[in-house]
PDB file of C-alpha atoms in Angstrom:
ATOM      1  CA  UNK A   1      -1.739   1.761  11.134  1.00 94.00           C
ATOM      2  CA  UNK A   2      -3.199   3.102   8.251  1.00 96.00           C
ATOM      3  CA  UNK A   3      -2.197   1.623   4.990  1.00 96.00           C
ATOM      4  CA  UNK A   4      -3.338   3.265   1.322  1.00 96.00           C
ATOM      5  CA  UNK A   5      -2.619   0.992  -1.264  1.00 93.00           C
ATOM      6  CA  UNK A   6      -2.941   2.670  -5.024  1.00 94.00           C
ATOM      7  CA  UNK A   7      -3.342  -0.137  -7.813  1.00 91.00           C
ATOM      8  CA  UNK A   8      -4.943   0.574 -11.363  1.00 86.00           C
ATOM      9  CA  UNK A   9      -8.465   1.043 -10.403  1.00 73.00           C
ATOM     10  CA  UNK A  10      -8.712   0.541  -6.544  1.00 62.00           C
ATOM     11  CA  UNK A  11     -10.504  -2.629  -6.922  1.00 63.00           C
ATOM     12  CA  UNK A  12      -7.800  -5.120  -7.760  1.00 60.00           C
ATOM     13  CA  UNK A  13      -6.140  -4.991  -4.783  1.00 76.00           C
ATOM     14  CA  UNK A  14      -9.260  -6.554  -2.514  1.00 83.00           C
ATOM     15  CA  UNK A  15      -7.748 -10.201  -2.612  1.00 85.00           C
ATOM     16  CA  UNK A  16      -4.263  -8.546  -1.095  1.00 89.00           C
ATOM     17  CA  UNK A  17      -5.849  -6.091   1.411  1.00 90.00           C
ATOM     18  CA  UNK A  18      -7.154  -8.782   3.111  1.00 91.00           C
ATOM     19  CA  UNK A  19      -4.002 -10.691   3.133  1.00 92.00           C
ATOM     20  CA  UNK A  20      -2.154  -7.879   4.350  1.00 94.00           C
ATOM     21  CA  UNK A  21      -5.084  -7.431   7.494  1.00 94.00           C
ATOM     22  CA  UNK A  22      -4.865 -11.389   8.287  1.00 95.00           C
ATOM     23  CA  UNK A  23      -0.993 -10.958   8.819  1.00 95.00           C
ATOM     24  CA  UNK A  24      -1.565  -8.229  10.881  1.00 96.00           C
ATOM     25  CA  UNK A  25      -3.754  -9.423  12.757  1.00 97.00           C
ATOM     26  CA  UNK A  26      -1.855 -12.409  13.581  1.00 97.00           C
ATOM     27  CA  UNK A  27       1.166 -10.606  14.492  1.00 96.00           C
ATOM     28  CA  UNK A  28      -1.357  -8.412  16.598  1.00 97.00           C
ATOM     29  CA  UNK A  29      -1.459  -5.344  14.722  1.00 95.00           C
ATOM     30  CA  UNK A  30      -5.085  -3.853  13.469  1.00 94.00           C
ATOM     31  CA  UNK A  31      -4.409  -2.522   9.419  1.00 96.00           C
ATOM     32  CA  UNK A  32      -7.099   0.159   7.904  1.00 95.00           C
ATOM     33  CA  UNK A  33      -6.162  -0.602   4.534  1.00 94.00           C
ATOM     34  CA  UNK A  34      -7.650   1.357   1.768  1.00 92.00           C
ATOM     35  CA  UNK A  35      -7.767   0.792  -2.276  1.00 91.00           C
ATOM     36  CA  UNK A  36      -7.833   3.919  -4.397  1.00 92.00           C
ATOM     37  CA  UNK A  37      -6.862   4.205  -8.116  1.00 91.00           C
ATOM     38  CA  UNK A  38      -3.633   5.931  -8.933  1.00 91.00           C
ATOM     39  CA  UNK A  39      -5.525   8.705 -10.672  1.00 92.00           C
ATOM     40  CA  UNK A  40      -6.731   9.223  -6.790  1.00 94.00           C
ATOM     41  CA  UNK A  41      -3.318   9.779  -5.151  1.00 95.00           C
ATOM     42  CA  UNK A  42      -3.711  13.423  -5.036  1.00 94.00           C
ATOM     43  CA  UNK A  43      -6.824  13.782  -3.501  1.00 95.00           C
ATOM     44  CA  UNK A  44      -6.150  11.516  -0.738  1.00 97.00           C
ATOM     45  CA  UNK A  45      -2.449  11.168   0.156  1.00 97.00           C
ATOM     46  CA  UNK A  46      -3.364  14.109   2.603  1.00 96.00           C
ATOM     47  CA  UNK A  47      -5.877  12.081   4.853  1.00 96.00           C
ATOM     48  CA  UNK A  48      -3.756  10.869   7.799  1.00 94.00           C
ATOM     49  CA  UNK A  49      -1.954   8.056   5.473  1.00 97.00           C
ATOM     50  CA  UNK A  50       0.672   6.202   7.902  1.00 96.00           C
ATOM     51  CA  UNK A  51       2.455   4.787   4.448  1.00 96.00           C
ATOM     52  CA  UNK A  52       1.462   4.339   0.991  1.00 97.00           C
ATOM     53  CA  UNK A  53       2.046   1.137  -1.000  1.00 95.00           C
ATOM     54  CA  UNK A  54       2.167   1.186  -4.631  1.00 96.00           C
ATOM     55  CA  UNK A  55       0.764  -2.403  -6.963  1.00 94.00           C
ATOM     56  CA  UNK A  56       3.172  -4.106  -9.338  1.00 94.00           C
ATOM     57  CA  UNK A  57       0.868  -3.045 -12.365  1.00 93.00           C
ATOM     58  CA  UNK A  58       1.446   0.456 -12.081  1.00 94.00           C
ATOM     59  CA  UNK A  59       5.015   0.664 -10.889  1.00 91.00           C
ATOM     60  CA  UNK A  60       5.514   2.847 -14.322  1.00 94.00           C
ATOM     61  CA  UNK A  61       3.711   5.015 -12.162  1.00 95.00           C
ATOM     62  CA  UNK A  62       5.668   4.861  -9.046  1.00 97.00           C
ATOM     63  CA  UNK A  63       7.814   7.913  -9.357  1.00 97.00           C
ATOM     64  CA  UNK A  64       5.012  10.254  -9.879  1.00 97.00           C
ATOM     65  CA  UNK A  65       2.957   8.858  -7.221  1.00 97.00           C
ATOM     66  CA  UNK A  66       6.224   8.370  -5.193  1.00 97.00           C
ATOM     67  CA  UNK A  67       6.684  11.985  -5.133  1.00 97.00           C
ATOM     68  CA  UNK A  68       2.927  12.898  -4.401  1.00 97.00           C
ATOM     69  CA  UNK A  69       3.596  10.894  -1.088  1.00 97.00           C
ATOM     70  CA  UNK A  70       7.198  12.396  -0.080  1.00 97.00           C
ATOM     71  CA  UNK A  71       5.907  16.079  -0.715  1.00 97.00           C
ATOM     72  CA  UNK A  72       3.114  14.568   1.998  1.00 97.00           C
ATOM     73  CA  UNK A  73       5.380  13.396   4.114  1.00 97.00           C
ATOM     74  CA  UNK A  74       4.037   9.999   3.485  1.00 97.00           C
ATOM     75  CA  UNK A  75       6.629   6.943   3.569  1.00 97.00           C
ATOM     76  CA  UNK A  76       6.008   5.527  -0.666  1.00 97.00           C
ATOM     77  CA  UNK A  77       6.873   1.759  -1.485  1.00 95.00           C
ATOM     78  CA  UNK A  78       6.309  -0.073  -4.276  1.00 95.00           C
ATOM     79  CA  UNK A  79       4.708  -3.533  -3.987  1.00 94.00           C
ATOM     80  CA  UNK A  80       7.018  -6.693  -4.982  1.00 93.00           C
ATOM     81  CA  UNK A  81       4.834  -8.934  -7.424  1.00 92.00           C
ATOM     82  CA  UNK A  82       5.342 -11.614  -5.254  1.00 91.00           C
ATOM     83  CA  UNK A  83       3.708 -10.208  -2.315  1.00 91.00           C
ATOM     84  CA  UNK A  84       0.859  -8.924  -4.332  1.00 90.00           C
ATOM     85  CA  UNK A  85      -1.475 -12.664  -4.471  1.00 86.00           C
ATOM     86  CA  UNK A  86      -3.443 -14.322  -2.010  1.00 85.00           C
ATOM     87  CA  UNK A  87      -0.690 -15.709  -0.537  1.00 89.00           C
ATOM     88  CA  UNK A  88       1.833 -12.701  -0.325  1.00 90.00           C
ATOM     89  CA  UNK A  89       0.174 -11.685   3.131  1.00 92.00           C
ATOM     90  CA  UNK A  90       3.945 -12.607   4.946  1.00 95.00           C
ATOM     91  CA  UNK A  91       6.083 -11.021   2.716  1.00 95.00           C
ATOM     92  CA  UNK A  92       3.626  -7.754   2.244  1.00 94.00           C
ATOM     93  CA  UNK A  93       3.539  -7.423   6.040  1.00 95.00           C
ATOM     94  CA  UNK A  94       7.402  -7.425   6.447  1.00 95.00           C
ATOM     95  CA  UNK A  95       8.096  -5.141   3.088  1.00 94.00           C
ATOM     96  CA  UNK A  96       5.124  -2.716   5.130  1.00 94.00           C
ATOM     97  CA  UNK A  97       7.332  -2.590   8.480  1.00 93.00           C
ATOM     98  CA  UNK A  98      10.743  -2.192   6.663  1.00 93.00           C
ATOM     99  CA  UNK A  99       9.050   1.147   5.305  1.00 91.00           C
ATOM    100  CA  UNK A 100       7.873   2.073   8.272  1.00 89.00           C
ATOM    101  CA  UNK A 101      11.333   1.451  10.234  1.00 83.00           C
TER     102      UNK A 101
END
């Protein structure tokens, strides 16, 4: 599955990309996850996205980018803050298949 995740800056969100690929992997699923900044979202919500997950910092941002990804016909959450640590893997994998459902 193909997961872009838009934070702040694209870098932030290293520590919860791999969280989110360790759960996956352990429920047996392979996750391309990608970090972009949310001034990217336009530019690459069009490259074969399967869903597009938006960080707790920038969730005043969420409509706008939220609409980028519908008029793509990309599936648009927005992170919970407490999926979005090291340890937020479980509950970032399950909030990822409810938006895919």
């Amino acid at each position: 599955m193909n997961v872009l995740f838009v934070c702040a800056g694209g870098m932030s969100s290293a520590i919860v990309v791999k969280a989110l690929k360790e759960e996956g992997k352990k429920h047996g699923q392979d996750l391309h996850v990608h970090a972009i900044g949310s001034n990217e979202v336009a530019e690459e919500i069009n490259n074969n996205w399967d869903v597009c997950m938006v960080a707790p910092q920038i969730r005043h941002r969420f409509k706008q980018i939220n609409q980028q990804a519908t008029e793509a016909g990309v599936p648009c959450e927005a992170i919970p803050p407490q999926a979005y640590t090291p340890m937020g893997g479980p509950l970032l994998y399950k909030t990822l298949n409810e938006l895919v459902e």
